[in-house]
mmCIF file of C-alpha atoms and ligand atoms in Angstrom:
data_model
loop_
_atom_site.group_PDB
_atom_site.id
_atom_site.type_symbol
_atom_site.label_atom_id
_atom_site.label_comp_id
_atom_site.label_asym_id
_atom_site.label_seq_id
_atom_site.Cartn_x
_atom_site.Cartn_y
_atom_site.Cartn_z
ATOM 1 C CA MET A 1 -19.075 10.419 6.498
ATOM 2 C CA SER A 2 -19.190 11.226 2.860
ATOM 3 C CA SER A 3 -17.121 9.575 0.166
ATOM 4 C CA THR A 4 -17.399 12.640 -2.034
ATOM 5 C CA GLN A 5 -14.929 14.840 -0.148
ATOM 6 C CA SER A 6 -12.127 16.212 -2.270
ATOM 7 C CA ASN A 7 -8.910 14.262 -2.565
ATOM 8 C CA GLU A 8 -5.425 15.715 -2.967
ATOM 9 C CA ARG A 9 -4.974 13.794 -6.195
ATOM 10 C CA GLN A 10 -7.316 11.891 -8.450
ATOM 11 C CA TYR A 11 -7.112 8.136 -7.806
ATOM 12 C CA PRO A 12 -5.228 6.876 -10.883
ATOM 13 C CA LEU A 13 -6.324 3.226 -10.579
ATOM 14 C CA LYS A 14 -9.694 1.527 -10.942
ATOM 15 C CA ARG A 15 -12.143 0.064 -8.454
ATOM 16 C CA ASP A 16 -13.780 -2.633 -10.585
ATOM 17 C CA THR A 17 -13.636 -6.402 -10.010
ATOM 18 C CA LEU A 18 -10.340 -6.849 -11.839
ATOM 19 C CA ALA A 19 -8.796 -3.998 -9.817
ATOM 20 C CA SER A 20 -10.022 -5.627 -6.585
ATOM 21 C CA ALA A 21 -8.641 -8.995 -7.711
ATOM 22 C CA ARG A 22 -5.242 -7.344 -8.295
ATOM 23 C CA LEU A 23 -5.252 -5.808 -4.804
ATOM 24 C CA ASN A 24 -6.227 -9.156 -3.296
ATOM 25 C CA LEU A 25 -3.470 -10.951 -5.236
ATOM 26 C CA ASN A 26 -1.049 -8.329 -3.895
ATOM 27 C CA HIS A 27 -2.358 -8.938 -0.394
ATOM 28 C CA PHE A 28 -1.576 -12.683 -0.404
ATOM 29 C CA TRP A 29 1.744 -12.010 -2.133
ATOM 30 C CA MET A 30 2.829 -9.422 0.483
ATOM 31 C CA LYS A 31 1.561 -11.521 3.375
ATOM 32 C CA ASN A 32 3.747 -14.417 2.245
ATOM 33 C CA LEU A 33 6.688 -12.228 1.306
ATOM 34 C CA ALA A 34 6.791 -10.383 4.633
ATOM 35 C CA GLY A 35 5.674 -13.335 6.750
ATOM 36 C CA TYR A 36 3.397 -11.084 8.815
ATOM 37 C CA LEU A 37 0.394 -8.813 8.526
ATOM 38 C CA LEU A 38 1.155 -6.633 11.508
ATOM 39 C CA HIS A 39 4.837 -6.386 12.259
ATOM 40 C CA PRO A 40 5.781 -8.762 15.123
ATOM 41 C CA LYS A 41 7.236 -5.803 17.052
ATOM 42 C CA ILE A 42 3.766 -4.262 17.368
ATOM 43 C CA PRO A 43 2.238 -5.556 20.616
ATOM 44 C CA THR A 44 -1.320 -6.801 20.071
ATOM 45 C CA ASN A 45 -1.964 -8.569 23.379
ATOM 46 C CA VAL A 46 -3.304 -5.398 24.973
ATOM 47 C CA ASP A 47 -6.873 -5.011 26.254
ATOM 48 C CA ASN A 48 -9.310 -3.808 23.602
ATOM 49 C CA PHE A 49 -6.597 -3.538 20.948
ATOM 50 C CA ARG A 50 -7.882 -1.096 18.345
ATOM 51 C CA LEU A 51 -6.476 -0.921 14.845
ATOM 52 C CA ALA A 52 -7.231 1.259 11.810
ATOM 53 C CA ASP A 53 -6.373 0.426 8.215
ATOM 54 C CA LEU A 54 -6.360 3.592 6.103
ATOM 55 C CA GLY A 55 -6.816 3.565 2.338
ATOM 56 C CA ALA A 56 -7.954 -0.011 2.852
ATOM 57 C CA GLY A 57 -9.196 -0.780 -0.684
ATOM 58 C CA THR A 58 -10.949 -4.159 -0.554
ATOM 59 C CA GLY A 59 -10.264 -4.387 3.203
ATOM 60 C CA LEU A 60 -8.803 -7.888 2.857
ATOM 61 C CA TRP A 61 -5.693 -7.068 4.922
ATOM 62 C CA ALA A 62 -7.885 -5.663 7.707
ATOM 63 C CA CYS A 63 -10.261 -8.666 7.574
ATOM 64 C CA ASP A 64 -7.305 -11.044 7.761
ATOM 65 C CA VAL A 65 -5.966 -9.252 10.865
ATOM 66 C CA ALA A 66 -9.443 -9.084 12.414
ATOM 67 C CA ALA A 67 -9.888 -12.845 11.955
ATOM 68 C CA ALA A 68 -6.492 -13.505 13.551
ATOM 69 C CA LEU A 69 -7.220 -11.148 16.481
ATOM 70 C CA PRO A 70 -10.852 -11.848 17.427
ATOM 71 C CA ASN A 71 -10.630 -9.648 20.546
ATOM 72 C CA ALA A 72 -9.365 -6.644 18.598
ATOM 73 C CA SER A 73 -11.564 -4.092 16.869
ATOM 74 C CA VAL A 74 -10.561 -3.014 13.409
ATOM 75 C CA ASP A 75 -11.647 0.181 11.635
ATOM 76 C CA VAL A 76 -11.406 -0.147 7.873
ATOM 77 C CA VAL A 77 -11.271 3.238 6.164
ATOM 78 C CA ASP A 78 -11.136 4.371 2.564
ATOM 79 C CA ILE A 79 -12.224 7.424 0.637
ATOM 80 C CA SER A 80 -14.474 5.119 -1.399
ATOM 81 C CA ASP A 81 -16.580 2.124 -0.382
ATOM 82 C CA ALA A 82 -16.621 0.750 -3.941
ATOM 83 C CA GLN A 83 -14.278 -2.161 -3.142
ATOM 84 C CA PHE A 84 -15.560 -2.980 0.354
ATOM 85 C CA PRO A 85 -16.990 -6.491 0.810
ATOM 86 C CA PRO A 86 -20.732 -6.864 1.436
ATOM 87 C CA ASP A 87 -21.829 -6.630 5.104
ATOM 88 C CA ALA A 88 -22.514 -10.375 5.200
ATOM 89 C CA PHE A 89 -18.847 -11.206 4.579
ATOM 90 C CA ARG A 90 -17.163 -8.828 7.032
ATOM 91 C CA PRO A 91 -15.626 -10.164 10.260
ATOM 92 C CA ARG A 92 -17.831 -9.112 13.193
ATOM 93 C CA ASN A 93 -14.965 -7.138 14.763
ATOM 94 C CA THR A 94 -14.536 -4.827 11.756
ATOM 95 C CA ARG A 95 -16.162 -1.494 11.051
ATOM 96 C CA PHE A 96 -15.977 -0.103 7.540
ATOM 97 C CA TRP A 97 -16.355 3.643 6.912
ATOM 98 C CA THR A 98 -15.374 6.243 4.349
ATOM 99 C CA HIS A 99 -13.135 9.227 4.919
ATOM 100 C CA ASP A 100 -10.600 11.275 2.984
ATOM 101 C CA CYS A 101 -7.432 10.625 5.003
ATOM 102 C CA PHE A 102 -6.022 14.028 4.073
ATOM 103 C CA GLN A 103 -8.901 15.659 5.939
ATOM 104 C CA PRO A 104 -9.084 15.898 9.737
ATOM 105 C CA PHE A 105 -10.697 12.846 11.338
ATOM 106 C CA PRO A 106 -13.821 13.368 13.457
ATOM 107 C CA PRO A 107 -12.941 14.087 17.110
ATOM 108 C CA GLU A 108 -14.293 10.752 18.389
ATOM 109 C CA TYR A 109 -11.478 8.925 16.578
ATOM 110 C CA LEU A 110 -8.574 11.046 17.806
ATOM 111 C CA GLY A 111 -6.111 9.308 20.136
ATOM 112 C CA GLN A 112 -8.158 6.073 20.036
ATOM 113 C CA PHE A 113 -5.941 3.627 18.146
ATOM 114 C CA ASP A 114 -3.181 1.277 19.292
ATOM 115 C CA ALA A 115 -2.006 0.849 15.715
ATOM 116 C CA VAL A 116 -2.618 2.359 12.290
ATOM 117 C CA ASN A 117 -1.717 0.625 9.044
ATOM 118 C CA ILE A 118 -1.127 2.230 5.659
ATOM 119 C CA LYS A 119 -0.261 0.147 2.624
ATOM 120 C CA PHE A 120 0.238 1.140 -1.023
ATOM 121 C CA MET A 121 -0.709 4.798 -0.902
ATOM 122 C CA LEU A 122 2.227 5.639 -3.168
ATOM 123 C CA CYS A 123 -0.021 6.200 -6.155
ATOM 124 C CA ILE A 124 -1.790 9.118 -4.475
ATOM 125 C CA VAL A 125 0.977 10.596 -2.299
ATOM 126 C CA ASN A 126 3.651 12.917 -3.673
ATOM 127 C CA ASP A 127 6.454 14.613 -1.770
ATOM 128 C CA ASP A 128 4.420 17.778 -1.287
ATOM 129 C CA VAL A 129 1.581 16.068 0.625
ATOM 130 C CA ALA A 130 3.315 13.245 2.538
ATOM 131 C CA ASP A 131 3.835 15.488 5.587
ATOM 132 C CA LYS A 132 0.210 16.506 5.645
ATOM 133 C CA LEU A 133 -0.964 12.880 5.487
ATOM 134 C CA ILE A 134 1.353 11.633 8.224
ATOM 135 C CA GLU A 135 0.487 14.562 10.488
ATOM 136 C CA ASN A 136 -3.228 13.869 10.118
ATOM 137 C CA VAL A 137 -2.842 10.122 10.602
ATOM 138 C CA LEU A 138 -0.766 10.495 13.781
ATOM 139 C CA MET A 139 -3.736 12.204 15.427
ATOM 140 C CA LEU A 140 -5.475 8.815 15.514
ATOM 141 C CA LEU A 141 -2.810 7.115 17.641
ATOM 142 C CA LYS A 142 -2.844 6.729 21.401
ATOM 143 C CA PRO A 143 0.409 7.686 23.151
ATOM 144 C CA GLY A 144 2.721 4.692 22.612
ATOM 145 C CA GLY A 145 0.672 3.590 19.565
ATOM 146 C CA HIS A 146 2.302 2.257 16.400
ATOM 147 C CA LEU A 147 2.190 3.370 12.774
ATOM 148 C CA GLN A 148 2.999 0.680 10.174
ATOM 149 C CA TRP A 149 3.593 1.791 6.605
ATOM 150 C CA PHE A 150 4.160 -0.655 3.735
ATOM 151 C CA GLU A 151 5.258 0.580 0.288
ATOM 152 C CA PRO A 152 7.329 -0.376 -2.749
ATOM 153 C CA LEU A 153 10.600 1.544 -3.144
ATOM 154 C CA PRO A 154 10.581 2.944 -6.706
ATOM 155 C CA ASN A 155 14.332 3.683 -6.705
ATOM 156 C CA THR A 156 15.082 -0.021 -6.243
ATOM 157 C CA VAL A 157 13.461 -0.925 -9.560
ATOM 158 C CA ARG A 158 15.739 -3.232 -11.517
ATOM 159 C CA HIS A 159 15.880 -5.817 -14.288
ATOM 160 C CA ARG A 160 15.589 -9.442 -13.216
ATOM 161 C CA GLY A 161 16.284 -12.593 -15.184
ATOM 162 C CA ARG A 162 17.691 -12.644 -18.683
ATOM 163 C CA THR A 163 21.286 -11.568 -19.020
ATOM 164 C CA ASP A 164 21.788 -12.109 -22.765
ATOM 165 C CA LYS A 165 21.712 -8.352 -23.428
ATOM 166 C CA LEU A 166 18.845 -8.719 -25.905
ATOM 167 C CA SER A 167 16.688 -5.646 -25.865
ATOM 168 C CA THR A 168 13.674 -5.610 -23.555
ATOM 169 C CA PRO A 169 11.865 -2.366 -24.430
ATOM 170 C CA ALA A 170 8.710 -3.159 -22.443
ATOM 171 C CA CYS A 171 10.762 -3.847 -19.310
ATOM 172 C CA ASP A 172 12.738 -0.633 -19.904
ATOM 173 C CA LYS A 173 9.500 1.303 -20.182
ATOM 174 C CA LEU A 174 8.133 -0.318 -17.027
ATOM 175 C CA MET A 175 11.320 0.675 -15.164
ATOM 176 C CA ALA A 176 10.797 4.287 -16.214
ATOM 177 C CA MET A 177 7.136 4.142 -15.154
ATOM 178 C CA TRP A 178 8.014 2.886 -11.715
ATOM 179 C CA LYS A 179 10.225 5.911 -11.199
ATOM 180 C CA LYS A 180 7.775 8.436 -12.613
ATOM 181 C CA PRO A 181 4.381 7.196 -13.826
ATOM 182 C CA ALA A 182 3.181 10.788 -14.284
ATOM 183 C CA PRO A 183 5.172 14.009 -14.768
ATOM 184 C CA GLN A 184 4.159 15.247 -11.300
ATOM 185 C CA SER A 185 5.067 11.990 -9.484
ATOM 186 C CA SER A 186 7.686 12.509 -6.780
ATOM 187 C CA TYR A 187 8.538 9.702 -4.404
ATOM 188 C CA ASN A 188 11.482 10.904 -2.343
ATOM 189 C CA TRP A 189 9.227 10.754 0.706
ATOM 190 C CA VAL A 190 8.831 6.993 0.474
ATOM 191 C CA HIS A 191 12.578 6.408 0.461
ATOM 192 C CA ALA A 192 12.860 8.775 3.416
ATOM 193 C CA LEU A 193 9.959 7.280 5.413
ATOM 194 C CA PRO A 194 12.085 6.504 8.501
ATOM 195 C CA LYS A 195 13.364 10.109 8.520
ATOM 196 C CA LEU A 196 9.843 11.397 8.029
ATOM 197 C CA PHE A 197 8.693 9.296 10.984
ATOM 198 C CA GLU A 198 11.504 10.678 13.123
ATOM 199 C CA SER A 199 10.661 14.243 12.151
ATOM 200 C CA TYR A 200 7.251 13.604 13.735
ATOM 201 C CA LYS A 201 8.857 12.187 16.893
ATOM 202 C CA LEU A 202 8.009 8.598 16.046
ATOM 203 C CA GLN A 203 10.644 6.174 17.251
ATOM 204 C CA VAL A 204 11.463 3.901 14.294
ATOM 205 C CA ILE A 205 11.396 0.332 15.633
ATOM 206 C CA ALA A 206 11.524 -1.540 12.316
ATOM 207 C CA GLU A 207 12.633 -0.799 8.799
ATOM 208 C CA ASP A 208 12.243 -4.070 6.897
ATOM 209 C CA ARG A 209 13.086 -4.693 3.269
ATOM 210 C CA HIS A 210 11.336 -7.498 1.426
ATOM 211 C CA GLU A 211 12.822 -8.891 -1.786
ATOM 212 C CA ASN A 212 11.062 -11.289 -4.113
ATOM 213 C CA PRO A 213 12.610 -14.726 -4.618
ATOM 214 C CA ASP A 214 12.916 -15.861 -8.266
ATOM 215 C CA TYR A 215 9.904 -18.131 -7.980
ATOM 216 C CA TYR A 216 7.664 -15.125 -7.103
ATOM 217 C CA MET A 217 8.544 -13.362 -10.356
ATOM 218 C CA GLN A 218 5.457 -14.759 -12.091
ATOM 219 C CA VAL A 219 3.299 -13.055 -9.443
ATOM 220 C CA VAL A 220 5.299 -9.837 -9.857
ATOM 221 C CA ALA A 221 4.791 -9.993 -13.629
ATOM 222 C CA GLN A 222 1.058 -10.702 -13.380
ATOM 223 C CA SER A 223 0.477 -7.940 -10.863
ATOM 224 C CA MET A 224 2.499 -5.377 -12.825
ATOM 225 C CA PHE A 225 0.843 -6.416 -16.097
ATOM 226 C CA LEU A 226 -2.621 -5.818 -14.592
ATOM 227 C CA GLY A 227 -1.441 -2.641 -12.863
ATOM 228 C CA GLN A 228 -0.240 -1.187 -16.160
ATOM 229 C CA LEU A 229 -3.532 -1.864 -17.907
ATOM 230 C CA GLU A 230 -5.408 -0.372 -14.960
ATOM 231 C CA HIS A 231 -3.206 2.666 -14.533
ATOM 232 C CA PHE A 232 -2.850 3.662 -18.138
ATOM 233 C CA GLY A 233 -6.327 2.520 -19.194
ATOM 234 C CA SER A 234 -7.141 3.452 -22.747
ATOM 235 C CA ALA A 235 -4.000 5.509 -23.447
ATOM 236 C CA PRO A 236 -2.543 4.754 -26.888
ATOM 237 C CA GLY A 237 -0.130 1.810 -26.934
ATOM 238 C CA VAL A 238 -0.979 0.507 -23.456
ATOM 239 C CA GLU A 239 -2.259 -2.888 -24.566
ATOM 240 C CA GLU A 240 0.721 -3.368 -26.887
ATOM 241 C CA GLN A 241 3.091 -2.464 -24.034
ATOM 242 C CA ALA A 242 1.342 -4.966 -21.730
ATOM 243 C CA GLU A 243 1.432 -7.714 -24.388
ATOM 244 C CA GLN A 244 5.102 -7.054 -25.056
ATOM 245 C CA LEU A 245 5.802 -7.185 -21.342
ATOM 246 C CA GLN A 246 4.179 -10.623 -21.241
ATOM 247 C CA ASP A 247 6.312 -11.787 -24.176
ATOM 248 C CA GLU A 248 9.470 -10.510 -22.499
ATOM 249 C CA PHE A 249 8.473 -12.260 -19.287
ATOM 250 C CA ARG A 250 7.925 -15.545 -21.177
ATOM 251 C CA SER A 251 11.449 -15.187 -22.514
ATOM 252 C CA GLY A 252 12.744 -14.777 -18.947
ATOM 253 C CA ALA A 253 12.990 -11.008 -18.405
ATOM 254 C CA MET A 254 11.144 -8.970 -15.828
ATOM 255 C CA VAL A 255 11.341 -5.888 -13.648
ATOM 256 C CA ASP A 256 11.211 -5.988 -9.867
ATOM 257 C CA VAL A 257 11.187 -3.646 -6.880
ATOM 258 C CA VAL A 258 12.022 -4.037 -3.203
ATOM 259 C CA TRP A 259 9.212 -3.458 -0.686
ATOM 260 C CA THR A 260 9.603 -1.796 2.649
ATOM 261 C CA CYS A 261 7.708 -1.919 5.924
ATOM 262 C CA VAL A 262 8.508 0.880 8.351
ATOM 263 C CA VAL A 263 7.116 0.847 11.882
ATOM 264 C CA GLY A 264 7.195 3.812 14.237
ATOM 265 C CA ARG A 265 6.115 4.215 17.842
ATOM 266 C CA LYS A 266 4.500 7.401 19.114
ATOM 267 C CA ALA A 267 5.979 8.802 22.324
ATOM 268 C CA LEU A 268 4.158 8.056 25.588
HETATM 269 C C1 SAM B 1 -3.457 1.109 -4.248
HETATM 270 S S1 SAM B 1 -4.898 1.048 -3.242
HETATM 271 C C2 SAM B 1 -4.301 0.150 -1.828
HETATM 272 C C3 SAM B 1 -5.413 -0.485 -1.053
HETATM 273 C C4 SAM B 1 -4.971 -1.299 0.161
HETATM 274 N N1 SAM B 1 -4.256 -0.509 1.133
HETATM 275 C C5 SAM B 1 -4.150 -2.486 -0.232
HETATM 276 O O1 SAM B 1 -3.009 -2.584 0.196
HETATM 277 O O2 SAM B 1 -4.662 -3.334 -0.982
HETATM 278 C C6 SAM B 1 -5.028 2.719 -2.610
HETATM 279 C C7 SAM B 1 -6.327 2.956 -1.863
HETATM 280 O O3 SAM B 1 -6.305 4.299 -1.330
HETATM 281 C C8 SAM B 1 -7.619 4.809 -1.420
HETATM 282 N N2 SAM B 1 -7.538 6.275 -1.345
HETATM 283 C C9 SAM B 1 -7.196 7.125 -2.327
HETATM 284 N N3 SAM B 1 -7.205 8.388 -1.869
HETATM 285 C C10 SAM B 1 -7.577 8.314 -0.570
HETATM 286 C C11 SAM B 1 -7.793 9.289 0.444
HETATM 287 N N4 SAM B 1 -7.589 10.585 0.194
HETATM 288 N N5 SAM B 1 -8.195 8.878 1.661
HETATM 289 C C12 SAM B 1 -8.390 7.557 1.902
HETATM 290 N N6 SAM B 1 -8.203 6.591 0.987
HETATM 291 C C13 SAM B 1 -7.797 6.966 -0.233
HETATM 292 C C14 SAM B 1 -8.137 4.285 -2.728
HETATM 293 O O4 SAM B 1 -9.546 4.357 -2.786
HETATM 294 C C15 SAM B 1 -7.589 2.870 -2.716
HETATM 295 O O5 SAM B 1 -8.497 1.978 -2.124
#
């Protein structure tokens, strides 16, 4: 399959080594924060358990699951293979391929998966296309299969730390960016994920919220610092904003969001 098919939106982040390192940092952070890779309510002790990770990025989440479930087979899918690991370093029970997840999947994949995972697609999904993505993705699931979706909740963005009322302009700006990084960004769908699942007849079996403890705030700050530089690239003032954010963090101020993991089960 080609990696040159059209996407609904341009990918606003990068795919270089630093971008991959940020995704991998986020992976270990989220794995520890949630305490699971696949939600414990998703049964994995079924014969020939087949899992797909869509928009997989570096594929580290999928490789981690594949290593933990050696009898499972794991399809690792992204529109681009730029961040995939070399063949030599992929677990033997993984298969990496490229596909635009907004486009129909080839017939041989339809109804084949016990579980599908999607994590951090927020940056390319707006309210107007969330339905289309979920509809397309559901075609992959077997009856009774599970869809797990992990995202930050932009409306939960809040100041953490310092309470001395000194101004923190970089944190204020970061708060605004979380809510609307680009004029066309619209994230109501992510806050309504359980409702969206239900509208597609998925039974919601988990709706977890994961909040960072204080001692994770340095990871939050590092990830958001790198994310800002990556997202806003060479736009005027970006480096100054990132530097100021670091200074504010050193003085004890930061911005944080809650993460959610929603799991739905397709009807039998
Ligand atoms: C923010 S990254 C998240 C990667 C990974 N899920 C993770 O949690 O580390 C978003 C990923 O979605 C991929 N992507 C963007 N548009 C896509 C599309 N239309 N179909 C499939 N993948 C897409 C990007 O290439 C990128 O790897």
